[in-house]
GROMACS .gro file of N, CA, C and O in nm:
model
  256
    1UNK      N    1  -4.462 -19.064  23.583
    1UNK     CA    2  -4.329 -19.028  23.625
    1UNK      C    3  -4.306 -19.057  23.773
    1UNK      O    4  -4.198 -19.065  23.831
    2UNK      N    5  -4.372 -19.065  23.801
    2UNK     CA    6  -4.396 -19.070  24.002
    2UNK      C    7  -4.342 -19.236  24.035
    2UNK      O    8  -4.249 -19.282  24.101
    3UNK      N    9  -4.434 -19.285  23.964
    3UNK     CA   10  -4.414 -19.467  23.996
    3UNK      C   11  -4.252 -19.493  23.967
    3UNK      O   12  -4.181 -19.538  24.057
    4UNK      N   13  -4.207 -19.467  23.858
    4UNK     CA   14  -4.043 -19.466  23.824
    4UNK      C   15  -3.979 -19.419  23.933
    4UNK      O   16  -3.895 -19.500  23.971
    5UNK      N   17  -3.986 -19.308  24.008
    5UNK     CA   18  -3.903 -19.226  24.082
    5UNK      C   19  -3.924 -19.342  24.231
    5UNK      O   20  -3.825 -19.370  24.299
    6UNK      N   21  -4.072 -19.402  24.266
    6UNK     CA   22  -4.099 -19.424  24.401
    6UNK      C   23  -3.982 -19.563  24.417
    6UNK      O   24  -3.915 -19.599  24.514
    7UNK      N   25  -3.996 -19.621  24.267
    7UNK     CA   26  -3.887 -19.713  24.279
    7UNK      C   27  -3.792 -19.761  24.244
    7UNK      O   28  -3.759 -19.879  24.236
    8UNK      N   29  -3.721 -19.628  24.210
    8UNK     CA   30  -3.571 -19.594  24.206
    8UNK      C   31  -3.543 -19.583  24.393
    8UNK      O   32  -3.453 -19.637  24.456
    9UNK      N   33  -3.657 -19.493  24.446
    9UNK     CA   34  -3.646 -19.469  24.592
    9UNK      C   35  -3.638 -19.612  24.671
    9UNK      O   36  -3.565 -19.623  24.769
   10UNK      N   37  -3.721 -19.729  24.620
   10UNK     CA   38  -3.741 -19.830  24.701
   10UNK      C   39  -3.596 -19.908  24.735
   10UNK      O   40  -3.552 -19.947  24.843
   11UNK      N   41  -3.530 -19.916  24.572
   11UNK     CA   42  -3.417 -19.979  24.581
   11UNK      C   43  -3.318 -19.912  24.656
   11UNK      O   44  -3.238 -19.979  24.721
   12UNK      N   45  -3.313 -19.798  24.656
   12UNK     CA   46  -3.198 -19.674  24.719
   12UNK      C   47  -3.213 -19.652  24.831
   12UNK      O   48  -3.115 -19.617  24.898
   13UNK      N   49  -3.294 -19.660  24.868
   13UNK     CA   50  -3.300 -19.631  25.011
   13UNK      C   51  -3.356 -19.678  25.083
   13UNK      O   52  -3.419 -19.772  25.035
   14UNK      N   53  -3.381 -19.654  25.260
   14UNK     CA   54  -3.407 -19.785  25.349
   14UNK      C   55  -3.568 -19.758  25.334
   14UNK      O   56  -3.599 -19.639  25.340
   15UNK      N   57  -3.702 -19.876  25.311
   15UNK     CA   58  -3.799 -19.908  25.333
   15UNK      C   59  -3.853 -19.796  25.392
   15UNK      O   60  -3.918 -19.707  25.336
   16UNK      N   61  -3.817 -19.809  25.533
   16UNK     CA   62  -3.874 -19.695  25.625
   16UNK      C   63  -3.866 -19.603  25.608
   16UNK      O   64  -3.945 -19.547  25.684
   17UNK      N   65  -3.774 -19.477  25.500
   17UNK     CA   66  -3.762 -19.370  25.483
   17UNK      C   67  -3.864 -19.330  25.376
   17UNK      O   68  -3.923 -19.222  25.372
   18UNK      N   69  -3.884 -19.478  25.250
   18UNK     CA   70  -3.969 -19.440  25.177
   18UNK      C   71  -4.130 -19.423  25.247
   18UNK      O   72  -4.204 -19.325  25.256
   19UNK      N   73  -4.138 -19.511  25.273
   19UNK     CA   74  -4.260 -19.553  25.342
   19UNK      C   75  -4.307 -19.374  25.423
   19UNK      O   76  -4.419 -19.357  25.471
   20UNK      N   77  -4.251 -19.316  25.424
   20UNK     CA   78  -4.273 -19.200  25.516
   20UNK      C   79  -4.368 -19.057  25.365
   20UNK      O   80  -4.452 -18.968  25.369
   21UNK      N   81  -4.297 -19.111  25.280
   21UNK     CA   82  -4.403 -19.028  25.163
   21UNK      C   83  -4.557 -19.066  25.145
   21UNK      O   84  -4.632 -19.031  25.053
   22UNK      N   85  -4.578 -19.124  25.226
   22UNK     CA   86  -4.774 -19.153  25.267
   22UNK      C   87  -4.809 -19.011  25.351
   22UNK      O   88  -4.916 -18.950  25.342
   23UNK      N   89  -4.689 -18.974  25.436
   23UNK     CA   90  -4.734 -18.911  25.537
   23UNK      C   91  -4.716 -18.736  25.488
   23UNK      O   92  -4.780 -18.636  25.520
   24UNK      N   93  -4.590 -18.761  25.391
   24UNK     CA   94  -4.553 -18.593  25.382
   24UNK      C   95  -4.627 -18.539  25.239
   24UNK      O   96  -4.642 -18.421  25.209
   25UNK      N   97  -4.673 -18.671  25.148
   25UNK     CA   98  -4.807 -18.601  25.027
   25UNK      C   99  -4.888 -18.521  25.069
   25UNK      O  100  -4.879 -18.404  25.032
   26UNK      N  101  -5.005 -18.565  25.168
   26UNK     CA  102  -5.093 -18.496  25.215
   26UNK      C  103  -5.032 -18.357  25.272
   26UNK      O  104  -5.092 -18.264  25.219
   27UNK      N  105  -4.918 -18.307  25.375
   27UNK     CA  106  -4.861 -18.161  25.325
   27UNK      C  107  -4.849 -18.103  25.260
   27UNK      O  108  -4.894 -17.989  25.262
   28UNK      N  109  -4.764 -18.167  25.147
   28UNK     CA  110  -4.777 -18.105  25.030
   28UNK      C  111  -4.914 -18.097  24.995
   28UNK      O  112  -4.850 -18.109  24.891
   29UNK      N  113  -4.967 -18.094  24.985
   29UNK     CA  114  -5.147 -18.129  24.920
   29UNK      C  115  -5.201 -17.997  24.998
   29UNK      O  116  -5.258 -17.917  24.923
   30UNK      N  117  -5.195 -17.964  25.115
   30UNK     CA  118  -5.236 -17.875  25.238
   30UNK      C  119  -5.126 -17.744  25.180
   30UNK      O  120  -5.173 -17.632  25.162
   31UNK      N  121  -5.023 -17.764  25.163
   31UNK     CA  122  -4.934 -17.649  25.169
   31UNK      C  123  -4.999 -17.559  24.964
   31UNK      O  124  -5.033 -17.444  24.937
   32UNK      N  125  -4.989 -17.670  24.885
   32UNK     CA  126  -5.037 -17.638  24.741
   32UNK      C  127  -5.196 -17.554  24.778
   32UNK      O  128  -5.220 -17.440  24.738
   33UNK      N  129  -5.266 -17.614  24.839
   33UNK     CA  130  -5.422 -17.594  24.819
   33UNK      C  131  -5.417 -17.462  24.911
   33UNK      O  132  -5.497 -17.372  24.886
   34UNK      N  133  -5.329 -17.447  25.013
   34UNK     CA  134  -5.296 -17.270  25.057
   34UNK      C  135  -5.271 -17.180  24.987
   34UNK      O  136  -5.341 -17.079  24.996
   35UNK      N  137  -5.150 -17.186  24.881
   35UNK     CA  138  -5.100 -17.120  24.801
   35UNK      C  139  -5.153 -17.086  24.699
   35UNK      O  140  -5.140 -16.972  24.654
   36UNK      N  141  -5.254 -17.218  24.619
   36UNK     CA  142  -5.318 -17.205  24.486
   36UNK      C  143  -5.440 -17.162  24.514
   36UNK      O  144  -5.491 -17.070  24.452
   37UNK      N  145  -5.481 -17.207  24.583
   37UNK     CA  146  -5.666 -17.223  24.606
   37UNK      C  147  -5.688 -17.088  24.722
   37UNK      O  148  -5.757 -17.006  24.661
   38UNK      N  149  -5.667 -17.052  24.819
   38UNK     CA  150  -5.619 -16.978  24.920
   38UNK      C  151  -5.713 -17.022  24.992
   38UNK      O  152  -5.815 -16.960  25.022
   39UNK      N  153  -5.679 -17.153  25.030
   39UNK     CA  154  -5.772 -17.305  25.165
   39UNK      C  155  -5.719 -17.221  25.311
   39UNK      O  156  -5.602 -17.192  25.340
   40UNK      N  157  -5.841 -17.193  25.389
   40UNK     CA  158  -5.732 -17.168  25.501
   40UNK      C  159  -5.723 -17.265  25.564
   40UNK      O  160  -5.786 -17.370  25.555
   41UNK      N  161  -5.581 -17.210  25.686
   41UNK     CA  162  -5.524 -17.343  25.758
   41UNK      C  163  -5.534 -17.258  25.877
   41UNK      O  164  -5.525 -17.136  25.877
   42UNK      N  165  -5.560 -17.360  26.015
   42UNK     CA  166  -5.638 -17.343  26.137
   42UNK      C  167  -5.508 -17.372  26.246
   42UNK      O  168  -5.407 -17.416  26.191
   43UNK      N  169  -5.503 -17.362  26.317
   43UNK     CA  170  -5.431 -17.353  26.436
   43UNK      C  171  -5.428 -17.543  26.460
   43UNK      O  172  -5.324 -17.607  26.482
   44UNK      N  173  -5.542 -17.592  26.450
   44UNK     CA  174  -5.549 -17.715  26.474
   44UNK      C  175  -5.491 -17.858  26.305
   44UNK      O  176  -5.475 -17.980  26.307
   45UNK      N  177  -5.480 -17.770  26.204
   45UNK     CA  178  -5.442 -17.785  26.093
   45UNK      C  179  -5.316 -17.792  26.097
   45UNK      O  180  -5.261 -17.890  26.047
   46UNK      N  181  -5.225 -17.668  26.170
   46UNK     CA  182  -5.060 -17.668  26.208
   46UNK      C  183  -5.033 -17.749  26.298
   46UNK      O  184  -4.929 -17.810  26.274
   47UNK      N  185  -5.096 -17.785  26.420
   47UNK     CA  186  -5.044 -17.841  26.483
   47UNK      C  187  -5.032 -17.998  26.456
   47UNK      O  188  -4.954 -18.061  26.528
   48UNK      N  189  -5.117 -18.080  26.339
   48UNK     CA  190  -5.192 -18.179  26.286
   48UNK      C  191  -5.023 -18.228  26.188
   48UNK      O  192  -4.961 -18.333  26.179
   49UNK      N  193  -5.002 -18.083  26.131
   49UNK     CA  194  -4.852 -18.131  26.019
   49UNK      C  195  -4.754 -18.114  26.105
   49UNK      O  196  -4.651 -18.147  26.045
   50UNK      N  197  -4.719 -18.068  26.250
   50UNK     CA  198  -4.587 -18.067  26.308
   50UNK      C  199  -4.582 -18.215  26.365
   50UNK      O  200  -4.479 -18.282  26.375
   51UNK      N  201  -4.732 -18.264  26.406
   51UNK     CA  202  -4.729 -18.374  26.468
   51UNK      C  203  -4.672 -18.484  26.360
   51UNK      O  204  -4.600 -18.582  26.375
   52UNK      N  205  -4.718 -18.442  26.276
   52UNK     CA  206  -4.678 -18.584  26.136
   52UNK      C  207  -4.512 -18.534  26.101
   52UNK      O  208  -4.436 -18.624  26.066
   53UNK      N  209  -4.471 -18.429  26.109
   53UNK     CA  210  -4.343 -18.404  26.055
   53UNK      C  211  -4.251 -18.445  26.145
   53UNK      O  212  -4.138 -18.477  26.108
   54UNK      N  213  -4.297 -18.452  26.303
   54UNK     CA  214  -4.202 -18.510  26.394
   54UNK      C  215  -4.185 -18.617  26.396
   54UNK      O  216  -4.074 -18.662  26.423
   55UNK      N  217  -4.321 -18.718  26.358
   55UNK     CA  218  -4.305 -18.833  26.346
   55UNK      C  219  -4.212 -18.921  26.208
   55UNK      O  220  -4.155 -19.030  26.208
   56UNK      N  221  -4.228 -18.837  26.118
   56UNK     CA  222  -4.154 -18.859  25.996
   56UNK      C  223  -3.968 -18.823  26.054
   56UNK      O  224  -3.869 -18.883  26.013
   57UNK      N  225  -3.971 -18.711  26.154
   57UNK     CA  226  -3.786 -18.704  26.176
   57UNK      C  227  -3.790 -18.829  26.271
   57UNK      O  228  -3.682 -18.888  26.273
   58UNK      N  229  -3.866 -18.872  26.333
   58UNK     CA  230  -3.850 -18.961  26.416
   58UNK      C  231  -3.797 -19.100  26.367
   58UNK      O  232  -3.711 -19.172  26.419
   59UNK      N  233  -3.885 -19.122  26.231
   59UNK     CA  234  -3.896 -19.236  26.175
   59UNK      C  235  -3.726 -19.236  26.096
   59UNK      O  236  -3.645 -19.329  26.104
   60UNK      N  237  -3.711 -19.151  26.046
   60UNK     CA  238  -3.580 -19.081  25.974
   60UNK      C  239  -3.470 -19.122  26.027
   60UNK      O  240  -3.374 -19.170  25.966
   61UNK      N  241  -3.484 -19.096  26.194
   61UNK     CA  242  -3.386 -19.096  26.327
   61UNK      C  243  -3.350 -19.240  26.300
   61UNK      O  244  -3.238 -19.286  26.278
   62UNK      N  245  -3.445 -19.291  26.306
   62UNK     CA  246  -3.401 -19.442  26.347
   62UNK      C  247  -3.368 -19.544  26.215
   62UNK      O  248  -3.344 -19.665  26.222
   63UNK      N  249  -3.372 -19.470  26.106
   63UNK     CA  250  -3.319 -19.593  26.027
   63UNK      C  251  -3.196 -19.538  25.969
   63UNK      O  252  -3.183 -19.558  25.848
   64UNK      N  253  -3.082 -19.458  26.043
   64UNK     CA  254  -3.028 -19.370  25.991
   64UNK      C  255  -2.883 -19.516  26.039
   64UNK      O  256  -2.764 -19.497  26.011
   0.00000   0.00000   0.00000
């Protein structure tokens, strides 16, 4: 179901916006394995996903 959706996304929208779901899986992956598993997350762990999430609004910014 994933592969269908990534490229419905490819055609729909700009390259660069898709291209940014490399970066926000692994969150999700970190945020699931908190919730399900109870993984802890470190001070250096948060600061690791704000750095990638800024870079993802960043990337966002500019193909807007």
């Amino acid at each position: 179901m994933s592969y269908p959706a990534y490229v419905y996304a490819v055609v729909h929208l700009p390259v660069s916006l898709v291209s940014t779901y490399a970066y926000i899986n692994p969150l999700i992956a970190l945020f699931l394995g908190w919730l399900v598993l109870n993984e802890e997350i470190s001070a250096s762990i948060i600061a690791a996903a704000f750095v990638i999430l800024m870079g993802v609004t960043l990337v966002k910014k500019g193909s807007v």
